[in-house]
PDB file of C-alpha atoms in Angstrom:
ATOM      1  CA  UNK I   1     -19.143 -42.931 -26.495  1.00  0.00           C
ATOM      2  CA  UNK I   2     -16.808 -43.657 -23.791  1.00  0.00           C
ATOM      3  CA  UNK I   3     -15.249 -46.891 -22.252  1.00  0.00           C
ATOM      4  CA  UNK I   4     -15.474 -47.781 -19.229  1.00  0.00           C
ATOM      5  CA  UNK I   5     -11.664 -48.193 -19.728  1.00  0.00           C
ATOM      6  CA  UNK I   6     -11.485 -44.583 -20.541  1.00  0.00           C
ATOM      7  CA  UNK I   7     -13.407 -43.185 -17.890  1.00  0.00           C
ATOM      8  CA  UNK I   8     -11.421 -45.114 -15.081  1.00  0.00           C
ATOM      9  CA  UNK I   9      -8.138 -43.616 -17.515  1.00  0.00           C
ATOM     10  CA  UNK I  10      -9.514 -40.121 -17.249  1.00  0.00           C
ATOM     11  CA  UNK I  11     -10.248 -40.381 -13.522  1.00  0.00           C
ATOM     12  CA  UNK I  12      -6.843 -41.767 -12.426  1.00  0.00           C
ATOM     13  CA  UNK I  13      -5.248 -38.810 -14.738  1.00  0.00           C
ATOM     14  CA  UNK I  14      -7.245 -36.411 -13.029  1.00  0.00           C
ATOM     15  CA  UNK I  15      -6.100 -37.581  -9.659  1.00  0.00           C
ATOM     16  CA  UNK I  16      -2.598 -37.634 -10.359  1.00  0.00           C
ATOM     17  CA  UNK I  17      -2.894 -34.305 -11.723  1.00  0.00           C
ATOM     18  CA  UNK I  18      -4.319 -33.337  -8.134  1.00  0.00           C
ATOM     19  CA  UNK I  19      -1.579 -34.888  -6.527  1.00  0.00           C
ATOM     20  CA  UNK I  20       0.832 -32.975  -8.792  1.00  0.00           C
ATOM     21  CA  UNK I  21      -0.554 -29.920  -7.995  1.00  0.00           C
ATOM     22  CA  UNK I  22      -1.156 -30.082  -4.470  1.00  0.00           C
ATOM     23  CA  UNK I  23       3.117 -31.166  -4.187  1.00  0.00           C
ATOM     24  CA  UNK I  24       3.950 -27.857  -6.264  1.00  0.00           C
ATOM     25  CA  UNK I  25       1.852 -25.794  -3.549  1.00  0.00           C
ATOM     26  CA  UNK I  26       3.094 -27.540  -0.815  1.00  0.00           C
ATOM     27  CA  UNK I  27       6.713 -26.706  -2.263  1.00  0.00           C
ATOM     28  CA  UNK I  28       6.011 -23.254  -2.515  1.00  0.00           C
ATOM     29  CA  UNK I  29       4.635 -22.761   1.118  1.00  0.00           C
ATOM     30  CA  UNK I  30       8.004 -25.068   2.381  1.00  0.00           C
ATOM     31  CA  UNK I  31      10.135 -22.451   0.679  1.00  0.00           C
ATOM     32  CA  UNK I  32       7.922 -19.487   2.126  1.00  0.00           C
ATOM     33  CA  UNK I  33       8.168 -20.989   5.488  1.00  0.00           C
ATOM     34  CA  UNK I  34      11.900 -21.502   5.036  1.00  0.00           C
ATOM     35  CA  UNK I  35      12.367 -18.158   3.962  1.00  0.00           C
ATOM     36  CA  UNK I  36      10.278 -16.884   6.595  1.00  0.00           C
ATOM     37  CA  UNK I  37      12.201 -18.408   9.536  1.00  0.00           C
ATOM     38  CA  UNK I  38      15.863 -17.149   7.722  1.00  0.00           C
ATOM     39  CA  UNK I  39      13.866 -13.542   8.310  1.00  0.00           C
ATOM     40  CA  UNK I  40      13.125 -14.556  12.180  1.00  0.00           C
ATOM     41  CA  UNK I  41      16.472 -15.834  12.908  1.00  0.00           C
ATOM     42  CA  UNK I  42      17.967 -12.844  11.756  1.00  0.00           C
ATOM     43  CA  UNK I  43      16.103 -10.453  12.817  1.00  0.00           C
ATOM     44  CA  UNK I  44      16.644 -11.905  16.469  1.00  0.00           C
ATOM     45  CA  UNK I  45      20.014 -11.442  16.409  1.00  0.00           C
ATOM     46  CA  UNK I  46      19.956  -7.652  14.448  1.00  0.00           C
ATOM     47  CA  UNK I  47      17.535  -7.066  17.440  1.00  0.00           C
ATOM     48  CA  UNK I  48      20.123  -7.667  19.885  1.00  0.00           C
ATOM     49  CA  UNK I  49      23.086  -5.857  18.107  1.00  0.00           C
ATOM     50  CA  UNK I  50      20.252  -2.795  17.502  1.00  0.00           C
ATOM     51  CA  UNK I  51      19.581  -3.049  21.734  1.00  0.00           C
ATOM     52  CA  UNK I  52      23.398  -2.957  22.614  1.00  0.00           C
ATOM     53  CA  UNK I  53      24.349  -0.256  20.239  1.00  0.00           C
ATOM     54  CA  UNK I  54      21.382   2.072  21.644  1.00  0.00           C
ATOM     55  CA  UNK I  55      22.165   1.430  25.426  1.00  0.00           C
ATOM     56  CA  UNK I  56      25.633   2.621  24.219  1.00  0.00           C
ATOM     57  CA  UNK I  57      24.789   5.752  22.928  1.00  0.00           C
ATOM     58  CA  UNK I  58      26.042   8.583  25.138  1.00  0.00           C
ATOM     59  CA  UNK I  59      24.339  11.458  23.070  1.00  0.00           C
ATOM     60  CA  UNK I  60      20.908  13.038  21.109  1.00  0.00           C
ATOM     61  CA  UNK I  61      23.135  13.332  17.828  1.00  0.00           C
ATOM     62  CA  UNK I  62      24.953   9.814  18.059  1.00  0.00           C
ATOM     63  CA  UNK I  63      21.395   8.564  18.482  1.00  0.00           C
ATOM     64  CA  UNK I  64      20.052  10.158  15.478  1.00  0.00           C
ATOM     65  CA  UNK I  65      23.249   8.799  13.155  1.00  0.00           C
ATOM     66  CA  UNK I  66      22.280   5.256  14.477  1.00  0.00           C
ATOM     67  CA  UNK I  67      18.991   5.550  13.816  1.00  0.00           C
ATOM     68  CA  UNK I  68      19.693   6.889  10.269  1.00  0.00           C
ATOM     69  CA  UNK I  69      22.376   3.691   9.771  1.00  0.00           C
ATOM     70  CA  UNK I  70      19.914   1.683  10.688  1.00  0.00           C
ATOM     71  CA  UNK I  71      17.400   3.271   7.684  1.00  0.00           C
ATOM     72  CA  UNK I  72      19.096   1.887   4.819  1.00  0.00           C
ATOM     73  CA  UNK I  73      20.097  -2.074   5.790  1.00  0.00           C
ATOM     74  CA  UNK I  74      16.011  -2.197   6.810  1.00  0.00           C
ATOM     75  CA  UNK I  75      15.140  -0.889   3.724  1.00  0.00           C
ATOM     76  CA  UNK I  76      17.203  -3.254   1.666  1.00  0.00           C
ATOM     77  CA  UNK I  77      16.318  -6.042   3.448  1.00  0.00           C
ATOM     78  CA  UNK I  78      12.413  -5.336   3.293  1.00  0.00           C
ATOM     79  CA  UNK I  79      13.158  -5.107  -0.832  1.00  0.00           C
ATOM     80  CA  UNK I  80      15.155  -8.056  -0.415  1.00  0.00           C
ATOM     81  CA  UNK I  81      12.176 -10.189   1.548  1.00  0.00           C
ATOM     82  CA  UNK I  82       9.677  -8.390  -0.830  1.00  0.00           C
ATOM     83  CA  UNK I  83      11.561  -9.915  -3.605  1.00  0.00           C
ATOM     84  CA  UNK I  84      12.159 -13.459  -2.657  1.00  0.00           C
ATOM     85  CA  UNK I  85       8.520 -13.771  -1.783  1.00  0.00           C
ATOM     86  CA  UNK I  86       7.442 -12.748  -5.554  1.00  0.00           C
ATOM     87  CA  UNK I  87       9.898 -15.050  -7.029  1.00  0.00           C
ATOM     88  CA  UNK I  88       7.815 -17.900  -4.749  1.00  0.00           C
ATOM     89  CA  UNK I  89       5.213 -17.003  -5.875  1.00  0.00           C
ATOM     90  CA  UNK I  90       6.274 -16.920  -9.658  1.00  0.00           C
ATOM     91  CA  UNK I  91       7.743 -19.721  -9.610  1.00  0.00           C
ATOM     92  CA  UNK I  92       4.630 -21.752  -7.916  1.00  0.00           C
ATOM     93  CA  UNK I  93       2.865 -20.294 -10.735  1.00  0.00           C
ATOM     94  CA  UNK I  94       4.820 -21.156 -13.499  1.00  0.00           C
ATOM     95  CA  UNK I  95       4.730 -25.051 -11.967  1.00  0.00           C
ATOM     96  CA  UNK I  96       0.842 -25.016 -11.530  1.00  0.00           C
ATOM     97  CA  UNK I  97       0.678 -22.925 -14.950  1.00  0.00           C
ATOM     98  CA  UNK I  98       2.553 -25.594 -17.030  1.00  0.00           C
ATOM     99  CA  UNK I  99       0.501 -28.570 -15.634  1.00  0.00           C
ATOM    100  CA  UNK I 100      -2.600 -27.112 -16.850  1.00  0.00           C
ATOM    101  CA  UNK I 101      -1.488 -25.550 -19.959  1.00  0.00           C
ATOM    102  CA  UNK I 102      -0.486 -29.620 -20.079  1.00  0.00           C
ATOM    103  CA  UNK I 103      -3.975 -30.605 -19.158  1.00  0.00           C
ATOM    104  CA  UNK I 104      -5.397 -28.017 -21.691  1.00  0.00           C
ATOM    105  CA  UNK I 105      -3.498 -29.345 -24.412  1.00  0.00           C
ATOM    106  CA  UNK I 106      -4.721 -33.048 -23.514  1.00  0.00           C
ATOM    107  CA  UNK I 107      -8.287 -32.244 -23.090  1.00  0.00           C
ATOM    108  CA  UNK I 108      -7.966 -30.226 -26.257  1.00  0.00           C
ATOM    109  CA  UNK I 109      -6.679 -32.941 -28.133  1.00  0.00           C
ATOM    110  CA  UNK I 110      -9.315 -35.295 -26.845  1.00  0.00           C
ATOM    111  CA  UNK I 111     -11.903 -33.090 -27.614  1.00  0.00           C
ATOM    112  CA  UNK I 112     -10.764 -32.817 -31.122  1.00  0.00           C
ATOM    113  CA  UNK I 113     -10.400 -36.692 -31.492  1.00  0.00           C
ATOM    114  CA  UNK I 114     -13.899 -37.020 -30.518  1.00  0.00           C
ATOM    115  CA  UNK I 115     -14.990 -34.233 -32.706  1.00  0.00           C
ATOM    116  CA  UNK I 116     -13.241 -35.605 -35.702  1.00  0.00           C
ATOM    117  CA  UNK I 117     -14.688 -39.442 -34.844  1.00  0.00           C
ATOM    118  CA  UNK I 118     -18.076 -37.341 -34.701  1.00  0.00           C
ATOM    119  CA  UNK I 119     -17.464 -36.350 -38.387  1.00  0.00           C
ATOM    120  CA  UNK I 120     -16.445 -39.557 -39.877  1.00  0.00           C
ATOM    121  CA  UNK I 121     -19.769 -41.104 -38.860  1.00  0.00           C
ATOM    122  CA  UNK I 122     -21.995 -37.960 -39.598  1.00  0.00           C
ATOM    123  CA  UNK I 123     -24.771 -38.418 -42.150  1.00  0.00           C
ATOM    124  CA  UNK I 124     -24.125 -36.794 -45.443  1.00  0.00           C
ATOM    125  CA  UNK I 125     -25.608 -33.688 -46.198  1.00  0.00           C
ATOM    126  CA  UNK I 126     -23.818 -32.565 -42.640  1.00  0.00           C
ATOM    127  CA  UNK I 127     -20.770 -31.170 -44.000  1.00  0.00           C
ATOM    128  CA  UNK I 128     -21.894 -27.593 -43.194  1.00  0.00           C
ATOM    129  CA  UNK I 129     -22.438 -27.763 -39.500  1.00  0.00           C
ATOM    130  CA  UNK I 130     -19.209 -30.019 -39.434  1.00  0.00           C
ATOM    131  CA  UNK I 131     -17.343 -26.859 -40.578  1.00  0.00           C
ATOM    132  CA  UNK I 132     -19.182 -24.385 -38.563  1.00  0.00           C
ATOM    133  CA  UNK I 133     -18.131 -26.432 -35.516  1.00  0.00           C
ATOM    134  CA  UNK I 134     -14.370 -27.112 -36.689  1.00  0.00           C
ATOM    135  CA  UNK I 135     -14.349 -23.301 -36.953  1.00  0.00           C
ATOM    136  CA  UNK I 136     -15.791 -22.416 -33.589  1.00  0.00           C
ATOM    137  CA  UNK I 137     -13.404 -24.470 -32.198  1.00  0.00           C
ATOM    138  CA  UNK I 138     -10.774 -23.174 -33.773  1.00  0.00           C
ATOM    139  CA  UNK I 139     -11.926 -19.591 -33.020  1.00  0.00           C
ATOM    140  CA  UNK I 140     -11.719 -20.685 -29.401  1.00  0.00           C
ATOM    141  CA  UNK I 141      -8.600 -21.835 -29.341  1.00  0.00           C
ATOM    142  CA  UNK I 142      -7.557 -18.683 -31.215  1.00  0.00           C
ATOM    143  CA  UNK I 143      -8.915 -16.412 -28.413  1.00  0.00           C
ATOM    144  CA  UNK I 144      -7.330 -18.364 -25.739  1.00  0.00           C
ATOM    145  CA  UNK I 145      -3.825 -18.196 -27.500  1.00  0.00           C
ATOM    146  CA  UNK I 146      -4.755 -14.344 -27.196  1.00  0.00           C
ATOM    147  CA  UNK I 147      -5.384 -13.805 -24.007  1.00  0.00           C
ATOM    148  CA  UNK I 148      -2.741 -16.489 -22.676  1.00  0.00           C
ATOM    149  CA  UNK I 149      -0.226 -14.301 -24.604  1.00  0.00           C
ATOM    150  CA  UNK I 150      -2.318 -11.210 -23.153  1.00  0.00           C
ATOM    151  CA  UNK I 151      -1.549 -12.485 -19.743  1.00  0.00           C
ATOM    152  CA  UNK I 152       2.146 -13.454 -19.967  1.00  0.00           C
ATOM    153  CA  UNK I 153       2.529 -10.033 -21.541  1.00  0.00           C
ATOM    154  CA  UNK I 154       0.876  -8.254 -18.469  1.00  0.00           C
ATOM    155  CA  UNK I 155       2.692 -10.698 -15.520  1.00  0.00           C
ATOM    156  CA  UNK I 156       6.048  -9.467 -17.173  1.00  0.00           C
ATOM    157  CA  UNK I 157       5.000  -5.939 -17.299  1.00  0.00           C
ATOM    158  CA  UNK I 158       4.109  -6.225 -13.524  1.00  0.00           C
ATOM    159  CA  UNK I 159       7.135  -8.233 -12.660  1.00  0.00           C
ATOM    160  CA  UNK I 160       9.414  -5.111 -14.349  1.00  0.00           C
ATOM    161  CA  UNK I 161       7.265  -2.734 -12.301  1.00  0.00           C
ATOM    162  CA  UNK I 162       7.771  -4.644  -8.912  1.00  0.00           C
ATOM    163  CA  UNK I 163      11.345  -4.332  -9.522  1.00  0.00           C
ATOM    164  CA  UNK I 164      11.458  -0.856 -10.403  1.00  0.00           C
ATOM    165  CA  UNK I 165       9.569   0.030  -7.397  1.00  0.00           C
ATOM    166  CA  UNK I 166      11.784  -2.233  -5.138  1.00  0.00           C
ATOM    167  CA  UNK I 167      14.494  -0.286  -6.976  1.00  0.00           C
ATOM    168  CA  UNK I 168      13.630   3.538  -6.432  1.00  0.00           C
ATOM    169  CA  UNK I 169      12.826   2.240  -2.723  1.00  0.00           C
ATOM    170  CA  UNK I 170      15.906   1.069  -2.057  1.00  0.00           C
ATOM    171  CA  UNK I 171      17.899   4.347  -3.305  1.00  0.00           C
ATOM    172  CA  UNK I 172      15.440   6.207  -1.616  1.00  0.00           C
ATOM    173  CA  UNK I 173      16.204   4.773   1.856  1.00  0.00           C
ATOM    174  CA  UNK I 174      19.845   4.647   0.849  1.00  0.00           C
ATOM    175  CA  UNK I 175      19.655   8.611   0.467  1.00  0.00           C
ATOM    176  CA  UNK I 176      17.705   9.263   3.628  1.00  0.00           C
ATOM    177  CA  UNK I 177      20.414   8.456   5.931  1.00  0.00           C
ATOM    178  CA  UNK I 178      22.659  10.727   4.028  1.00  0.00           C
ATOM    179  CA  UNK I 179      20.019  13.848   5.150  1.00  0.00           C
ATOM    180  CA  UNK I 180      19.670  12.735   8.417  1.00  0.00           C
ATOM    181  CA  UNK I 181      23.237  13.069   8.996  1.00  0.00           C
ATOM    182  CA  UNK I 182      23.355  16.433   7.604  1.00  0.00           C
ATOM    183  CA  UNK I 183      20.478  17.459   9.818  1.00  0.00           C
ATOM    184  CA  UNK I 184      22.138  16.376  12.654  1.00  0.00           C
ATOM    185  CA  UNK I 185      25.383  18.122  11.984  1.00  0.00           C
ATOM    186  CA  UNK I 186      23.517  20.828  11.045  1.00  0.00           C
TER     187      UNK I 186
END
């Protein structure tokens, strides 16, 4: 049975744990936020250069080769943003993911402290059901090692499928100017 001295433990764990977590996602919207004003800053000011470099254009084709100059640094940059913001998010996940694989692990431990307590004072003749329970949990924590493993596997597969998208997208916009030129020429 628990303490009082252990509930008050527990509670003031599971606060600081709260506080822990709530700093990590506050860290990863400051660095969104940062990242997002960079973006507005200069944006404003390729805005400006983008204005003055069309009210200087003095023909259809000199128009066209701006706008297809203008294809590939958007492009780029979009892959750029795209990618910063997954690495956020990544690594606010890894931070929230390790304190509760952290408070996993403690409760798991606890769990198995008060199951083994349990057995020392079971009546005899209990020995069965004490191993049938010592194996469920073990089965548990079996399929949770699976599917954590499952799940890391999967996040890395879909990190090295953002990046091969962000990839072909970039060379795709850096070959588009290239045939927007020609057609112009042409």
């Amino acid at each position: 049975m628990l303490t009082a001295e252990q509930l008050l433990a527990a509670q003031k764990a599971n606060v600081e744990t709260l506080f822990d977590l709530t700093n990590k996602a506050f860290e990863g919207v400051e660095k969104l936020v940062e990242l997002n004003l960079q973006l507005a800053k200069a944006s404003l000011g390729e805005v400006a250069e983008t204005a003055k470099a069309t009210l200087s254009v003095k023909d259809a084709q000199e128009l066209l080769s701006l706008q297809a100059g203008l294809l590939q640094p958007a492009a780029e940059k979009a892959a750029a943003y795209s990618r910063h913001l997954y690495d956020i998010a990544a690594s606010t996940n890894a931070e929230v993911t390790k304190v509760a694989e952290v408070q996993l692990a403690d409760v798991q431990k606890k769990f198995m402290a008060t199951v083994d307590s349990a057995v020392k004072n079971a009546p005899a003749g209990t020995e069965s059901a004490v191993a049938l329970v010592k194996s469920a949990i073990s089965a548990a924590n079996n399929a949770y090692e699976s599917a954590h493993k499952a799940a890391k596997q999967a996040a890395e597969v879909a990190e090295a499928n953002f990046q091969a998208v962000t990839n072909t997208a970039v060379k795709a916009a850096q070959s588009a100017p290239k045939a927007a030129r020609r057609a112009a020429t042409a």
